[in-house]
Amino acid sequence: MALMYETEDMLKAKHRYRDRHFEGTDEEWDVCLERSTTLYVGNLSFNTTEEQIYALFSRAGGVVRIIMGLDRITKTPCGFCFVEYETRME
């Protein structure tokens, strides 16, 4: 039977993702993550607009900016975005 709930060890293992271009220590990486106000949103429809993202995520707090992932050639949305909030608490 599959696990219904994740254990604390499983959550810690997922947290160990690290940007390979980051040149600091693990502790510095953790501090940066704790201060980050940017949220990654994936698995979006290619038809999702920036206005739709703003309408949904502004319910949680003040949105500073939205960065839509775009196809390099066609410059159309490709299914993900980043939402930056004013503060981390939002």
PDB file of C-alpha atoms in Angstrom:
ATOM      1  CA  MET A   1       0.000   0.000   0.000  1.00  0.00           C
ATOM      2  CA  ALA A   2       1.333   3.431  -0.898  1.00  0.00           C
ATOM      3  CA  LEU A   3       2.145   5.979   1.788  1.00  0.00           C
ATOM      4  CA  MET A   4      -0.624   8.498   2.261  1.00  0.00           C
ATOM      5  CA  TYR A   5       1.434  10.971   4.246  1.00  0.00           C
ATOM      6  CA  GLU A   6       5.013  12.018   3.831  1.00  0.00           C
ATOM      7  CA  THR A   7       7.398  11.494   6.710  1.00  0.00           C
ATOM      8  CA  GLU A   8       9.688  14.225   8.006  1.00  0.00           C
ATOM      9  CA  ASP A   9      12.685  12.439   6.436  1.00  0.00           C
ATOM     10  CA  MET A  10      10.949  12.448   3.039  1.00  0.00           C
ATOM     11  CA  LEU A  11      10.302  16.183   3.312  1.00  0.00           C
ATOM     12  CA  LYS A  12      13.927  16.863   4.228  1.00  0.00           C
ATOM     13  CA  ALA A  13      15.144  14.811   1.268  1.00  0.00           C
ATOM     14  CA  LYS A  14      13.015  16.863  -1.124  1.00  0.00           C
ATOM     15  CA  HIS A  15      14.419  20.063   0.408  1.00  0.00           C
ATOM     16  CA  ARG A  16      17.938  19.127  -0.621  1.00  0.00           C
ATOM     17  CA  TYR A  17      17.511  20.415  -4.173  1.00  0.00           C
ATOM     18  CA  ARG A  18      20.284  22.879  -4.859  1.00  0.00           C
ATOM     19  CA  ASP A  19      20.912  25.170  -7.788  1.00  0.00           C
ATOM     20  CA  ARG A  20      24.144  23.917  -9.317  1.00  0.00           C
ATOM     21  CA  HIS A  21      25.162  27.491 -10.205  1.00  0.00           C
ATOM     22  CA  PHE A  22      24.938  28.640  -6.563  1.00  0.00           C
ATOM     23  CA  GLU A  23      28.486  29.014  -5.276  1.00  0.00           C
ATOM     24  CA  GLY A  24      27.787  29.331  -1.538  1.00  0.00           C
ATOM     25  CA  THR A  25      27.570  26.746   1.218  1.00  0.00           C
ATOM     26  CA  ASP A  26      24.537  24.630   2.107  1.00  0.00           C
ATOM     27  CA  GLU A  27      23.861  26.962   5.030  1.00  0.00           C
ATOM     28  CA  GLU A  28      23.929  30.021   2.765  1.00  0.00           C
ATOM     29  CA  TRP A  29      21.564  28.246   0.361  1.00  0.00           C
ATOM     30  CA  ASP A  30      19.148  27.529   3.227  1.00  0.00           C
ATOM     31  CA  VAL A  31      19.216  31.207   4.287  1.00  0.00           C
ATOM     32  CA  CYS A  32      18.457  32.303   0.724  1.00  0.00           C
ATOM     33  CA  LEU A  33      15.518  29.895   0.539  1.00  0.00           C
ATOM     34  CA  GLU A  34      14.148  31.117   3.872  1.00  0.00           C
ATOM     35  CA  ARG A  35      14.211  34.733   2.624  1.00  0.00           C
ATOM     36  CA  SER A  36      12.880  34.068  -0.871  1.00  0.00           C
ATOM     37  CA  THR A  37       9.605  35.710  -1.869  1.00  0.00           C
ATOM     38  CA  THR A  38       9.386  33.940  -5.227  1.00  0.00           C
ATOM     39  CA  LEU A  39       7.070  31.020  -5.913  1.00  0.00           C
ATOM     40  CA  TYR A  40       7.478  28.568  -8.798  1.00  0.00           C
ATOM     41  CA  VAL A  41       4.226  27.482 -10.451  1.00  0.00           C
ATOM     42  CA  GLY A  42       4.372  24.561 -12.859  1.00  0.00           C
ATOM     43  CA  ASN A  43       2.045  22.404 -14.912  1.00  0.00           C
ATOM     44  CA  LEU A  44       0.145  25.382 -16.308  1.00  0.00           C
ATOM     45  CA  SER A  45      -1.914  25.197 -19.463  1.00  0.00           C
ATOM     46  CA  PHE A  46      -0.123  26.764 -22.407  1.00  0.00           C
ATOM     47  CA  ASN A  47      -3.191  29.002 -22.736  1.00  0.00           C
ATOM     48  CA  THR A  48      -2.824  30.492 -19.237  1.00  0.00           C
ATOM     49  CA  THR A  49      -2.365  34.263 -19.306  1.00  0.00           C
ATOM     50  CA  GLU A  50      -0.422  36.540 -16.996  1.00  0.00           C
ATOM     51  CA  GLU A  51      -3.707  38.228 -16.042  1.00  0.00           C
ATOM     52  CA  GLN A  52      -5.179  34.885 -14.913  1.00  0.00           C
ATOM     53  CA  ILE A  53      -2.106  34.149 -12.809  1.00  0.00           C
ATOM     54  CA  TYR A  54      -2.271  37.613 -11.252  1.00  0.00           C
ATOM     55  CA  ALA A  55      -5.994  37.305 -10.467  1.00  0.00           C
ATOM     56  CA  LEU A  56      -5.467  33.991  -8.683  1.00  0.00           C
ATOM     57  CA  PHE A  57      -2.236  34.643  -6.784  1.00  0.00           C
ATOM     58  CA  SER A  58      -3.030  38.227  -5.736  1.00  0.00           C
ATOM     59  CA  ARG A  59      -5.653  36.707  -3.416  1.00  0.00           C
ATOM     60  CA  ALA A  60      -2.788  35.533  -1.208  1.00  0.00           C
ATOM     61  CA  GLY A  61      -1.007  38.905  -1.053  1.00  0.00           C
ATOM     62  CA  GLY A  62       0.674  41.690  -2.966  1.00  0.00           C
ATOM     63  CA  VAL A  63       2.187  40.405  -6.193  1.00  0.00           C
ATOM     64  CA  VAL A  64       5.290  42.341  -7.268  1.00  0.00           C
ATOM     65  CA  ARG A  65       5.732  40.658 -10.634  1.00  0.00           C
ATOM     66  CA  ILE A  66       5.009  37.553 -12.639  1.00  0.00           C
ATOM     67  CA  ILE A  67       7.586  35.984 -14.925  1.00  0.00           C
ATOM     68  CA  MET A  68       6.054  33.671 -17.509  1.00  0.00           C
ATOM     69  CA  GLY A  69       8.190  30.927 -18.989  1.00  0.00           C
ATOM     70  CA  LEU A  70       8.228  31.447 -22.743  1.00  0.00           C
ATOM     71  CA  ASP A  71       9.228  29.252 -25.643  1.00  0.00           C
ATOM     72  CA  ARG A  72      12.517  30.566 -27.048  1.00  0.00           C
ATOM     73  CA  ILE A  73      11.388  30.535 -30.652  1.00  0.00           C
ATOM     74  CA  THR A  74       7.662  31.295 -30.649  1.00  0.00           C
ATOM     75  CA  LYS A  75       7.669  33.460 -27.479  1.00  0.00           C
ATOM     76  CA  THR A  76       4.451  31.743 -26.317  1.00  0.00           C
ATOM     77  CA  PRO A  77       3.856  30.485 -22.733  1.00  0.00           C
ATOM     78  CA  CYS A  78       5.298  27.031 -22.110  1.00  0.00           C
ATOM     79  CA  GLY A  79       3.584  25.885 -18.922  1.00  0.00           C
ATOM     80  CA  PHE A  80       5.299  27.516 -15.944  1.00  0.00           C
ATOM     81  CA  CYS A  81       5.814  30.863 -14.252  1.00  0.00           C
ATOM     82  CA  PHE A  82       7.336  32.540 -11.213  1.00  0.00           C
ATOM     83  CA  VAL A  83       5.247  34.726  -8.905  1.00  0.00           C
ATOM     84  CA  GLU A  84       7.119  37.217  -6.722  1.00  0.00           C
ATOM     85  CA  TYR A  85       5.368  38.512  -3.606  1.00  0.00           C
ATOM     86  CA  GLU A  86       6.104  41.664  -1.586  1.00  0.00           C
ATOM     87  CA  THR A  87       6.867  39.649   1.568  1.00  0.00           C
ATOM     88  CA  ARG A  88       7.519  36.008   2.363  1.00  0.00           C
ATOM     89  CA  MET A  89       4.517  35.795   4.696  1.00  0.00           C
ATOM     90  CA  GLU A  90       2.177  36.240   1.759  1.00  0.00           C
TER      91      GLU A  90
END
